[in-house]
Coordinates of C-alpha atoms in Angstrom, one line a residue:
Chain A
M1 CA 50.1 -15.5 26.0
S2 CA 50.5 -18.9 27.5
D3 CA 50.5 -19.8 31.1
L4 CA 52.5 -22.9 30.4
H5 CA 56.2 -22.4 30.3
E6 CA 57.6 -25.0 28.0
P7 CA 61.0 -24.3 26.4
G8 CA 60.6 -22.2 23.3
T9 CA 56.9 -21.7 23.8
E10 CA 57.1 -18.1 24.6
E11 CA 59.4 -17.4 21.6
L12 CA 56.9 -19.2 19.4
E13 CA 54.0 -17.2 20.8
R14 CA 56.0 -14.0 20.2
R15 CA 56.6 -15.0 16.6
L16 CA 52.9 -15.9 16.2
D17 CA 51.8 -12.5 17.6
A18 CA 54.2 -10.7 15.3
A19 CA 53.1 -12.8 12.3
F20 CA 49.4 -12.1 12.9
Q21 CA 50.0 -8.5 13.6
S22 CA 52.0 -8.0 10.4
T23 CA 49.6 -10.0 8.2
R24 CA 47.4 -7.4 6.7
P25 CA 45.4 -7.1 3.5
R26 CA 47.0 -5.4 0.5
R27 CA 46.9 -1.6 0.4
G28 CA 43.6 -0.2 -0.6
F29 CA 41.6 -3.3 0.3
E30 CA 40.2 -1.8 3.5
D31 CA 38.9 1.3 1.8
E32 CA 37.5 -0.7 -1.2
L33 CA 35.6 -3.0 1.1
W34 CA 34.3 -0.1 3.1
A35 CA 33.1 1.5 -0.1
R36 CA 31.3 -1.7 -1.0
L37 CA 29.6 -1.8 2.4
R38 CA 28.5 1.8 2.2
A39 CA 27.1 1.0 -1.2
R40 CA 24.8 -1.6 0.4
R41 CA 23.1 1.0 2.5
P42 CA 19.6 2.2 1.7
W43 CA 19.5 4.8 -1.1
W44 CA 18.3 7.6 1.2
R45 CA 21.2 7.3 3.5
R46 CA 23.6 7.2 0.6
L47 CA 22.0 10.2 -0.9
G48 CA 22.3 12.0 2.4
D49 CA 25.9 11.2 2.6
G50 CA 26.5 12.3 -0.9
L51 CA 24.8 15.6 -0.2
Q52 CA 26.5 15.8 3.2
L53 CA 23.1 16.4 4.7
P54 CA 22.8 16.7 8.4
W55 CA 19.9 14.3 8.9
G56 CA 18.7 15.8 12.1
R57 CA 18.3 19.2 10.5
V58 CA 16.6 17.7 7.5
A59 CA 14.1 15.9 9.7
A60 CA 13.5 19.0 11.7
G61 CA 12.9 20.9 8.4
I62 CA 10.5 18.4 7.1
V63 CA 8.5 18.5 10.4
T64 CA 8.5 22.3 10.3
V65 CA 7.2 22.4 6.8
A66 CA 4.5 19.8 7.6
L67 CA 3.4 21.8 10.7
V68 CA 3.2 25.0 8.7
G69 CA 1.2 23.2 6.1
L70 CA -1.1 21.7 8.7
V71 CA -1.6 25.1 10.3
A72 CA -2.4 26.7 7.0
V73 CA -5.0 24.0 6.2
L74 CA -6.5 24.4 9.7
L75 CA -6.7 28.2 9.3
R76 CA -8.4 27.9 6.0
A77 CA -10.8 25.3 7.2
G78 CA -11.6 27.5 10.2
A79 CA -12.5 30.4 7.9
T80 CA -15.1 28.5 5.9
P81 CA -18.7 29.6 6.3
H82 CA -20.1 28.9 9.7
G83 CA -16.7 27.6 10.7
G84 CA -17.4 24.4 8.9
A85 CA -14.6 22.7 7.1
A86 CA -15.0 22.7 3.3
T87 CA -13.4 20.0 1.2
T88 CA -11.5 21.1 -1.8
A89 CA -11.6 19.9 -5.3
A90 CA -8.1 20.3 -6.6
A91 CA -7.9 23.7 -4.9
P92 CA -7.8 25.0 -1.4
A93 CA -11.1 25.7 0.3
S94 CA -12.0 29.0 1.5
G95 CA -15.2 30.7 2.6
R96 CA -13.5 34.1 2.6
V97 CA -14.9 36.6 0.2
N98 CA -11.6 38.0 -0.7
A99 CA -9.6 34.9 -1.2
P100 CA -5.8 35.2 -1.3
A101 CA -4.0 34.8 -4.5
A102 CA -3.5 31.2 -5.0
A103 CA -2.1 29.1 -7.7
P104 CA -4.7 27.4 -9.9
A105 CA -5.4 23.9 -8.7
S106 CA -5.4 22.6 -12.2
T107 CA -3.6 23.6 -15.3
A108 CA -6.8 25.2 -16.6
G109 CA -7.4 26.8 -13.3
L110 CA -11.0 25.7 -13.4
P111 CA -11.5 23.0 -10.8
F112 CA -15.1 22.2 -11.8
G113 CA -14.6 23.1 -15.4
R114 CA -16.4 26.0 -17.0
L115 CA -19.4 27.0 -14.9
P116 CA -22.9 27.8 -16.0
A117 CA -23.6 31.5 -15.9
P118 CA -26.0 32.7 -13.2
A119 CA -29.5 33.2 -14.5
G120 CA -30.4 36.8 -14.7
A121 CA -26.9 38.1 -14.4
G122 CA -26.3 41.4 -16.1
V123 CA -30.0 42.2 -16.0
V124 CA -31.2 45.0 -13.7
Q125 CA -34.0 43.6 -11.6
A126 CA -36.6 45.5 -9.7
L127 CA -36.8 44.4 -6.1
R128 CA -40.4 43.8 -5.3
P129 CA -42.1 42.1 -2.3
S130 CA -42.8 39.1 -4.5
G131 CA -39.1 38.9 -5.4
P132 CA -36.8 40.5 -7.9
S133 CA -38.0 40.8 -11.4
A134 CA -36.3 42.1 -14.5
L135 CA -37.0 45.7 -15.5
P136 CA -38.8 46.1 -18.8
P137 CA -36.5 45.7 -21.8
G138 CA -35.4 48.8 -23.4
G139 CA -32.1 49.3 -21.8
Q140 CA -30.9 51.2 -18.9
R141 CA -28.0 53.4 -18.3
V142 CA -26.3 52.0 -15.4
D143 CA -24.3 54.3 -13.2
A144 CA -22.3 52.4 -10.6
G145 CA -19.9 55.2 -10.1
S146 CA -21.1 55.9 -6.6
A147 CA -20.9 52.4 -5.3
S148 CA -18.1 51.6 -3.0
L149 CA -16.4 48.6 -4.6
P150 CA -15.4 45.6 -2.5
V151 CA -11.8 44.5 -2.4
V152 CA -11.6 41.1 -4.2
G153 CA -8.6 38.9 -4.7
P154 CA -7.5 37.5 -8.0
R155 CA -9.3 34.2 -7.3
L156 CA -12.6 33.4 -5.6
A157 CA -14.0 30.3 -4.2
V158 CA -16.8 28.4 -5.9
Y159 CA -18.8 25.8 -4.0
R160 CA -20.4 22.7 -5.4
F161 CA -23.6 21.3 -3.9
D162 CA -26.2 18.7 -4.6
P163 CA -29.3 20.4 -6.0
A164 CA -31.5 17.9 -4.2
S165 CA -30.5 19.2 -0.8
G166 CA -29.0 22.6 -1.5
P167 CA -30.4 26.1 -2.0
A168 CA -32.9 26.8 -4.8
A169 CA -31.5 28.0 -8.1
G170 CA -31.2 31.8 -8.1
S171 CA -30.9 32.1 -4.3
V172 CA -28.5 34.8 -3.3
L173 CA -26.6 34.1 -0.1
D174 CA -24.1 36.2 1.7
P175 CA -20.8 34.5 2.4
G176 CA -21.8 34.0 6.0
Q177 CA -24.9 32.1 5.0
L178 CA -23.2 29.4 2.9
P179 CA -23.7 25.9 4.1
A180 CA -20.7 24.3 5.7
G181 CA -18.8 21.3 4.3
L182 CA -19.2 22.0 0.6
Q183 CA -16.6 21.0 -1.9
S184 CA -14.9 24.1 -3.1
G185 CA -12.5 25.3 -5.8
F186 CA -10.9 28.5 -6.8
Y187 CA -11.7 30.4 -9.9
P188 CA -10.2 33.6 -11.4
S189 CA -12.1 36.6 -10.4
R190 CA -13.4 39.6 -12.3
P191 CA -12.5 43.0 -11.0
P192 CA -15.7 44.7 -9.6
A193 CA -15.0 47.9 -11.5
D194 CA -15.3 45.9 -14.7
A195 CA -18.4 44.0 -13.7
A196 CA -21.0 46.8 -14.0
A197 CA -19.7 48.0 -17.3
G198 CA -21.8 46.9 -20.2
A199 CA -24.8 46.2 -18.1
G200 CA -26.7 48.2 -20.6
A201 CA -26.9 51.5 -22.2
A202 CA -30.1 53.1 -21.6
D203 CA -32.8 55.5 -21.7
Q204 CA -33.7 54.8 -18.1
S205 CA -31.2 55.8 -15.6
V206 CA -30.2 53.2 -13.0
A207 CA -28.2 54.5 -10.1
L208 CA -26.4 51.7 -8.3
T209 CA -25.1 53.0 -5.0
Q210 CA -24.0 49.8 -3.3
V211 CA -22.2 46.7 -4.2
R212 CA -21.4 43.7 -2.2
L213 CA -20.0 40.2 -2.9
A214 CA -22.5 37.4 -2.5
Y215 CA -23.1 33.9 -3.8
V216 CA -25.9 32.8 -6.1
A217 CA -27.1 29.3 -6.5
V218 CA -26.8 28.0 -10.1
V219 CA -28.1 24.6 -11.0
A220 CA -27.2 22.8 -14.1
G221 CA -28.5 19.3 -14.4
D222 CA -27.5 17.3 -11.3
R223 CA -24.9 19.8 -10.3
G224 CA -25.4 22.9 -8.2
Y225 CA -22.8 25.7 -7.8
L226 CA -22.7 28.6 -5.5
E227 CA -20.9 31.2 -7.6
P228 CA -19.7 34.5 -6.4
V229 CA -21.5 37.5 -7.8
Y230 CA -21.4 41.2 -7.3
V231 CA -24.8 42.4 -6.1
Y232 CA -25.3 46.0 -7.1
T233 CA -28.3 47.7 -5.5
G234 CA -29.7 51.1 -6.2
T235 CA -32.8 52.7 -7.6
A236 CA -34.4 53.0 -10.9
G237 CA -37.6 54.9 -11.5
G238 CA -38.0 55.6 -7.9
G239 CA -37.9 51.9 -6.9
P240 CA -35.2 49.7 -5.6
V241 CA -33.3 47.6 -8.0
Q242 CA -30.4 45.1 -8.0
L243 CA -28.0 44.0 -10.6
L244 CA -26.2 40.7 -10.3
V245 CA -22.9 40.4 -12.2
S246 CA -20.7 37.4 -12.0
A247 CA -17.6 38.0 -10.0
L248 CA -15.8 35.4 -12.1
D249 CA -13.7 35.9 -15.1
P250 CA -16.0 35.5 -18.1
A251 CA -13.5 32.9 -19.5
A252 CA -14.5 30.7 -16.6
L253 CA -18.1 30.6 -17.6
Q254 CA -19.9 28.7 -20.2
Chain B
M1 CA 31.8 -8.6 28.9
P2 CA 28.9 -6.6 27.7
G3 CA 29.6 -3.0 26.5
A4 CA 28.2 -0.2 24.4
K5 CA 27.5 -0.9 20.8
P6 CA 30.0 1.1 18.8
P7 CA 29.3 2.5 15.3
F8 CA 29.8 -0.2 12.7
E9 CA 32.5 1.8 11.0
D10 CA 34.6 1.8 14.2
L11 CA 34.2 -1.9 14.5
Y12 CA 35.2 -2.3 10.9
R13 CA 38.3 -0.2 11.2
D14 CA 39.3 -1.9 14.4
Y15 CA 38.9 -5.4 13.1
V16 CA 39.2 -5.7 9.4
G17 CA 43.0 -6.3 9.6
R18 CA 42.7 -8.8 12.3
I19 CA 39.9 -10.7 10.6
Y20 CA 41.9 -10.8 7.5
A21 CA 45.0 -12.2 9.3
Y22 CA 42.8 -14.8 11.0
L23 CA 41.3 -15.9 7.7
R24 CA 44.8 -15.8 6.1
S25 CA 45.9 -18.3 8.7
Q26 CA 42.8 -20.5 8.1
L27 CA 42.7 -20.4 4.4
G28 CA 46.3 -20.1 3.4
S29 CA 45.7 -17.8 0.5
A30 CA 45.7 -14.0 0.4
V31 CA 43.2 -13.9 -2.3
D32 CA 40.8 -16.3 -0.5
A33 CA 41.3 -14.4 2.7
E34 CA 40.3 -11.2 1.0
D35 CA 37.2 -12.8 -0.5
V36 CA 36.1 -14.3 2.8
T37 CA 36.9 -11.1 4.7
S38 CA 34.6 -9.3 2.4
Q39 CA 31.9 -11.9 3.0
V40 CA 32.4 -11.6 6.8
F41 CA 31.9 -7.9 6.9
V42 CA 29.0 -7.9 4.5
K43 CA 27.3 -10.4 6.8
A44 CA 28.3 -8.5 9.9
Y45 CA 27.0 -5.3 8.4
E46 CA 23.6 -6.8 7.6
A47 CA 23.4 -8.4 11.0
Y48 CA 24.7 -5.6 13.1
A49 CA 21.3 -4.2 13.9
R50 CA 20.6 -7.6 15.6
Y51 CA 23.9 -7.7 17.4
E52 CA 23.5 -7.5 21.2
P53 CA 26.7 -6.5 23.1
R54 CA 25.2 -8.2 26.2
H55 CA 25.6 -11.6 24.6
A56 CA 29.0 -11.4 23.1
T57 CA 31.9 -8.9 22.8
P58 CA 32.3 -7.4 19.4
S59 CA 35.5 -9.4 19.0
A60 CA 33.7 -12.7 19.8
W61 CA 30.8 -11.8 17.6
L62 CA 32.9 -10.9 14.6
F63 CA 35.3 -13.8 14.9
Q64 CA 32.3 -16.2 15.2
I65 CA 31.1 -14.9 11.8
A66 CA 34.6 -15.2 10.4
R67 CA 35.0 -18.8 11.7
N68 CA 31.7 -19.8 10.2
A69 CA 32.7 -18.2 6.9
A70 CA 36.0 -20.1 6.9
L71 CA 34.2 -23.4 7.6
D72 CA 31.7 -22.7 4.8
F73 CA 34.6 -21.9 2.5
H74 CA 36.3 -25.2 3.3
R75 CA 33.1 -27.1 2.9
R76 CA 32.5 -25.6 -0.4
S77 CA 35.9 -26.0 -1.9
G78 CA 37.2 -29.1 -0.3
R79 CA 39.7 -27.9 2.3
R80 CA 42.6 -30.3 1.9
Q81 CA 42.8 -30.2 -1.8
R82 CA 42.5 -26.5 -1.9
M83 CA 44.9 -25.9 0.9
E84 CA 47.6 -28.0 -0.7
R85 CA 47.0 -26.3 -4.0
T86 CA 47.2 -22.9 -2.4
L87 CA 50.3 -23.5 -0.5
A88 CA 52.1 -25.0 -3.5
R89 CA 51.4 -22.1 -5.9
E90 CA 52.9 -18.7 -6.1
P91 CA 51.3 -15.8 -4.3
A92 CA 48.4 -14.3 -6.2
P93 CA 49.5 -11.8 -8.8
A94 CA 46.7 -9.3 -7.8
A95 CA 48.3 -8.8 -4.4
D96 CA 50.9 -6.1 -3.8
P97 CA 54.3 -7.7 -4.6
G98 CA 56.1 -5.6 -2.0
D99 CA 53.7 -6.5 0.8
L100 CA 53.7 -10.2 -0.1
A101 CA 57.5 -10.4 -0.3
Q102 CA 57.9 -8.9 3.2
E103 CA 55.2 -11.1 4.6
R104 CA 56.7 -14.2 3.0
I105 CA 60.2 -13.4 4.2
L106 CA 59.2 -12.6 7.8
Y107 CA 56.3 -14.8 8.7
G108 CA 55.1 -16.6 5.6
E109 CA 56.6 -19.9 6.7
L110 CA 55.0 -19.6 10.1
M111 CA 51.6 -18.8 8.8
E112 CA 51.8 -21.7 6.3
A113 CA 52.7 -24.0 9.2
V114 CA 49.6 -22.7 11.0
A115 CA 47.5 -23.3 7.9
R116 CA 48.6 -26.9 7.9
L117 CA 47.5 -27.7 11.4
P118 CA 44.4 -29.8 12.0
D119 CA 41.2 -27.8 11.9
R120 CA 40.5 -27.1 15.5
Q121 CA 44.2 -26.5 16.4
R122 CA 44.5 -24.1 13.5
E123 CA 41.3 -22.3 14.6
V124 CA 42.5 -22.0 18.2
I125 CA 45.9 -20.6 17.2
G126 CA 44.2 -18.2 14.8
L127 CA 41.6 -16.9 17.3
R128 CA 44.1 -16.6 20.2
H129 CA 46.6 -14.7 18.2
S130 CA 44.0 -12.5 16.7
G131 CA 43.6 -11.1 20.2
L132 CA 40.7 -13.1 21.7
S133 CA 40.8 -14.2 25.3
F134 CA 40.5 -17.9 26.0
L135 CA 37.0 -17.2 27.2
E136 CA 36.2 -15.6 23.8
V137 CA 38.0 -18.4 22.0
G138 CA 35.8 -20.9 23.9
Q139 CA 32.7 -19.0 23.0
V140 CA 33.6 -18.9 19.3
M141 CA 34.6 -22.5 19.2
G142 CA 31.8 -23.8 21.4
C143 CA 33.9 -25.1 24.2
S144 CA 34.9 -24.0 27.7
E145 CA 37.7 -21.6 28.5
D146 CA 39.8 -24.5 29.9
A147 CA 39.2 -26.6 26.9
A148 CA 40.3 -23.8 24.7
K149 CA 43.5 -23.4 26.7
M150 CA 44.3 -27.1 26.5
L151 CA 43.6 -27.1 22.8
Y152 CA 45.8 -24.1 22.3
H153 CA 48.8 -25.6 24.1
R154 CA 48.5 -28.8 22.1
A155 CA 48.5 -26.8 19.0
L156 CA 51.6 -24.9 20.1
R157 CA 53.5 -28.1 20.7
L158 CA 52.5 -29.5 17.4
L159 CA 53.4 -26.2 15.6
R160 CA 56.8 -26.0 17.4
S161 CA 57.7 -29.5 16.5
G162 CA 57.3 -28.8 12.8
L163 CA 59.0 -25.4 12.6
P164 CA 62.7 -24.7 12.3
A165 CA 64.3 -22.4 14.9
E166 CA 64.1 -18.7 14.1
T167 CA 67.2 -17.4 12.5
P168 CA 68.7 -14.5 14.4

């Protein structure tokens, strides 16, 4: 070690080297200290070590999930009426008539609470040039057996709008006519086969031959809703008629 | 001598024994050496993200931390009084009796002699025999390589004069 050659120096250096090399902490100290150092690491790294997680794969998995979620959101946004992006209220937005089955956004499954029932729903209306009007009371026997029923998913989108700037109450809009950018929420649907039942027992025969899903504007106070309805059309007494039936589960309505 | 930055665990495994031996020679007590070794590696662990291999070898960087920790320890405890008390007492009971017995028989006297050297001579012996080059010793002690060599040889002379010859 030394470049000076005094007598006995090399021997002393040799003994010093040996002394330092043989001086080591007690058994177990090295591992104990390392464990303490590891314990000082951030919790997420300790957790990863404890679970033996390959962090590179975990990160890749997180990125993949995020991308899939992003794509799903973009796809849904792209399917809103007129291609506009609807915002959601505790539920995913969708302008699709037949919305996919989706988990309720709230525990009650009613993002906007119970909705006001559409005015005139369940009443057969004569379609006149001046607008639809209810047939005279007395009951009708509705036969919707020949109507080709639409395929509807278990949940349907409801849109909320400002009555001051939205469609007039009672307006019936096809899904493609809905304004873009409305806040939406999913509600449980009512099967179309059940919808026409109970529309009335009757003396006057009403033959409903077509049915489609549309949206009707419902205004209650300062809130407006575009609620999905089945629009049955047909004839009664030689004239055209229509019957609106809410496409939502009755439990979702006030 | 800049180099790649090794994983901290590699650094720890390579140096923990050497740092301990250095601190043992500076503090005179196995228990104190363990305590300060722990402090050194905790500090090193927390500072490792800021360590730049361009500026110092891992060895110089770690021993700089160890030297500062030893100086702090002496400042806190009053070096002389503590050293005398430490050298006079029995080895700490917490340490492994077998290890301590072997160390004491073989090199205990030599290490105690190192611990009694004046501060800078004790430091230079400790750093040099912990494997540092004279350049690194100078970096750690804040002097030139030549000054480190001179200091080292003076320390050797002083140490040799106070030690009995090794029994064959």
